[in-house]
Amino acid sequence: KAHNISLKKSPGIIKLETRLETNAAISLTLDPRVKSFRPQPMTIEMGTGRVFSTKDQLHRSFEGSKYKPRPYTPDFEVTLETGTVFIETKHSRLIEKSPEVLEYPSILKSYGLRLLVIDETYFPEGFCQNIRLLHPYQYCHLSSAEKRMVVSATGVAATIGELTKSHQIPQK
């Protein structure tokens, strides 16, 4: 099932293929280290390291040759303050069926590219519920008093529901 979502650090509406990709995209948006990100940014030919804007462009480039290209399209290109990293989200069941994906980071490293492969263990259910709850508020600006209240509450473990009730925060 495709997920269409609009996120602050990836302009426009993006189409994501899985819930895992959606959780990763929301996490990237909420992560202060991330300046921006792009889904499905390019296709890389794994045997040569050549980068193409699309998989079709890669295949056209090798038409008529005897070389059989091995295309790979990462899920995200992430721009951090410290550089660029590519992210592949893959459910552990799919990694078990195709363990060669675990070799991709070292292959891409040989071409000067950094790839992280993440599975669902990076996104426990409670974390996913929290990021989905926080995501709509990414554009909200808190007053100084609201910021002090949030900071004062951070020393206590509590659910968002408990915090909103104990601090009389109106529900929108």
Short mmCIF file of C-alpha atoms in Angstrom, two decimals:
data_model
loop_
_atom_site.label_atom_id
_atom_site.label_comp_id
_atom_site.label_asym_id
_atom_site.label_seq_id
_atom_site.Cartn_x
_atom_site.Cartn_y
_atom_site.Cartn_z
CA LYS A 1 0.00 0.00 0.00
CA ALA A 2 1.47 3.37 -0.98
CA HIS A 3 1.68 6.13 1.61
CA ASN A 4 1.42 9.72 0.38
CA ILE A 5 2.77 12.23 2.87
CA SER A 6 3.95 15.83 3.01
CA LEU A 7 6.94 16.48 5.26
CA LYS A 8 8.82 19.61 6.19
CA LYS A 9 12.31 18.45 5.12
CA SER A 10 11.23 16.89 1.83
CA PRO A 11 9.18 19.42 -0.16
CA GLY A 12 5.99 18.39 -1.93
CA ILE A 13 4.01 15.22 -1.49
CA ILE A 14 6.16 12.10 -1.46
CA LYS A 15 5.01 8.57 -2.17
CA LEU A 16 6.42 5.88 0.08
CA GLU A 17 6.03 2.17 -0.53
CA THR A 18 5.94 0.76 3.00
CA ARG A 19 5.09 1.65 6.58
CA LEU A 20 8.79 1.21 7.39
CA GLU A 21 9.72 3.86 4.79
CA THR A 22 7.02 6.15 6.20
CA ASN A 23 8.33 5.76 9.74
CA ALA A 24 11.86 6.49 8.51
CA ALA A 25 10.70 9.60 6.62
CA ILE A 26 8.83 10.99 9.63
CA SER A 27 11.87 10.28 11.83
CA LEU A 28 14.12 12.11 9.36
CA THR A 29 11.78 15.10 9.47
CA LEU A 30 11.86 15.22 13.27
CA ASP A 31 15.63 14.63 13.57
CA PRO A 32 17.42 17.97 14.13
CA ARG A 33 20.62 16.63 12.49
CA VAL A 34 18.80 16.24 9.16
CA LYS A 35 18.74 19.32 6.95
CA SER A 36 16.74 17.70 4.11
CA PHE A 37 16.07 14.38 2.41
CA ARG A 38 14.85 13.01 -0.92
CA PRO A 39 13.11 9.69 -1.50
CA GLN A 40 14.35 7.45 -4.34
CA PRO A 41 16.95 10.08 -5.30
CA MET A 42 18.87 8.21 -8.02
CA THR A 43 19.83 4.82 -9.34
CA ILE A 44 23.34 3.47 -8.88
CA GLU A 45 24.88 0.81 -11.10
CA MET A 46 26.40 -1.50 -8.50
CA GLY A 47 29.17 -2.89 -10.71
CA THR A 48 30.60 0.48 -11.74
CA GLY A 49 29.32 3.00 -9.21
CA ARG A 50 27.90 5.17 -12.00
CA VAL A 51 24.95 7.28 -10.88
CA PHE A 52 21.84 7.81 -13.03
CA SER A 53 18.83 10.01 -12.40
CA THR A 54 16.44 7.12 -13.16
CA LYS A 55 16.51 3.36 -13.61
CA ASP A 56 15.32 3.86 -17.21
CA GLN A 57 18.30 6.12 -17.90
CA LEU A 58 20.62 3.44 -16.53
CA HIS A 59 19.11 0.75 -18.78
CA ARG A 60 19.24 3.02 -21.86
CA SER A 61 22.89 3.72 -21.14
CA PHE A 62 23.75 0.03 -21.39
CA GLU A 63 21.49 -0.83 -24.37
CA GLY A 64 23.34 -2.80 -27.02
CA SER A 65 26.23 -3.68 -24.72
CA LYS A 66 26.95 -7.15 -23.39
CA TYR A 67 27.26 -5.76 -19.86
CA LYS A 68 24.31 -6.66 -17.62
CA PRO A 69 23.77 -3.71 -15.27
CA ARG A 70 22.85 -4.18 -11.60
CA PRO A 71 20.65 -1.19 -10.70
CA TYR A 72 20.09 -0.13 -7.12
CA THR A 73 17.89 2.75 -5.95
CA PRO A 74 18.25 3.75 -2.29
CA ASP A 75 15.11 4.69 -0.39
CA PHE A 76 16.47 8.07 0.77
CA GLU A 77 19.29 10.52 0.24
CA VAL A 78 19.74 12.41 3.51
CA THR A 79 21.61 15.69 3.81
CA LEU A 80 23.10 16.16 7.26
CA GLU A 81 25.19 19.04 8.56
CA THR A 82 28.18 16.67 8.29
CA GLY A 83 27.53 15.32 4.77
CA THR A 84 25.27 13.01 2.81
CA VAL A 85 24.13 9.50 3.64
CA PHE A 86 21.84 7.11 1.79
CA ILE A 87 19.30 4.98 3.64
CA GLU A 88 17.78 1.67 2.66
CA THR A 89 14.79 0.50 4.71
CA LYS A 90 14.19 -3.22 4.51
CA HIS A 91 12.08 -5.48 6.69
CA SER A 92 14.13 -8.25 8.32
CA ARG A 93 12.05 -10.91 6.51
CA LEU A 94 13.12 -9.42 3.18
CA ILE A 95 16.75 -9.24 4.33
CA GLU A 96 16.59 -12.94 5.19
CA LYS A 97 15.27 -13.70 1.67
CA SER A 98 17.87 -11.43 0.00
CA PRO A 99 20.85 -11.14 2.36
CA GLU A 100 22.98 -9.55 -0.41
CA VAL A 101 21.44 -6.20 0.61
CA LEU A 102 23.75 -6.33 3.62
CA GLU A 103 26.72 -6.12 1.21
CA TYR A 104 25.46 -2.87 -0.35
CA PRO A 105 27.03 -0.55 2.25
CA SER A 106 30.54 -1.89 1.60
CA ILE A 107 30.01 -1.86 -2.19
CA LEU A 108 28.83 1.75 -2.14
CA LYS A 109 31.62 2.71 0.28
CA SER A 110 34.11 1.62 -2.40
CA TYR A 111 32.52 4.29 -4.64
CA GLY A 112 32.70 6.95 -1.93
CA LEU A 113 29.02 6.70 -0.93
CA ARG A 114 27.69 5.98 2.56
CA LEU A 115 24.67 3.69 2.92
CA LEU A 116 22.84 2.61 6.06
CA VAL A 117 20.49 -0.39 5.95
CA ILE A 118 17.80 -0.20 8.61
CA ASP A 119 15.05 -2.65 9.48
CA GLU A 120 11.96 -2.51 11.67
CA THR A 121 14.00 -3.01 14.88
CA TYR A 122 15.05 0.66 14.56
CA PHE A 123 11.40 1.65 14.97
CA PRO A 124 9.74 0.02 18.01
CA GLU A 125 5.95 0.41 18.09
CA GLY A 126 5.94 2.96 20.91
CA PHE A 127 8.46 5.11 19.05
CA CYS A 128 6.34 4.94 15.87
CA GLN A 129 3.22 5.97 17.76
CA ASN A 130 5.09 8.95 19.25
CA ILE A 131 6.58 10.18 15.96
CA ARG A 132 3.22 9.92 14.23
CA LEU A 133 1.67 11.88 17.10
CA LEU A 134 4.40 14.56 17.01
CA HIS A 135 4.61 14.86 13.21
CA PRO A 136 1.55 17.12 12.76
CA TYR A 137 3.02 19.60 15.25
CA GLN A 138 6.31 20.09 13.41
CA TYR A 139 5.20 23.54 12.24
CA CYS A 140 3.88 24.71 15.63
CA HIS A 141 5.68 27.45 17.50
CA LEU A 142 5.52 27.37 21.28
CA SER A 143 5.41 30.44 23.47
CA SER A 144 8.17 30.90 26.07
CA ALA A 145 5.79 29.72 28.79
CA GLU A 146 4.88 26.59 26.82
CA LYS A 147 8.57 25.83 26.22
CA ARG A 148 9.32 26.15 29.96
CA MET A 149 6.42 23.82 30.75
CA VAL A 150 7.68 21.19 28.29
CA VAL A 151 11.23 21.43 29.61
CA SER A 152 10.01 21.10 33.21
CA ALA A 153 8.06 17.96 32.28
CA THR A 154 10.93 16.21 30.51
CA GLY A 155 12.45 14.88 33.71
CA VAL A 156 9.40 12.69 34.28
CA ALA A 157 8.47 9.64 32.26
CA ALA A 158 4.90 10.12 31.07
CA THR A 159 2.72 9.55 28.07
CA ILE A 160 1.73 12.52 25.94
CA GLY A 161 -1.85 12.03 27.15
CA GLU A 162 -0.74 12.23 30.78
CA LEU A 163 1.29 15.40 30.10
CA THR A 164 -1.54 17.15 28.27
CA LYS A 165 -3.96 16.30 31.08
CA SER A 166 -1.65 17.22 33.97
CA HIS A 167 -0.68 20.54 32.36
CA GLN A 168 -4.20 21.31 31.08
CA ILE A 169 -3.09 21.49 27.44
CA PRO A 170 -6.19 21.77 25.24
CA GLN A 171 -6.59 19.01 22.64
CA LYS A 172 -6.84 20.24 19.05
#
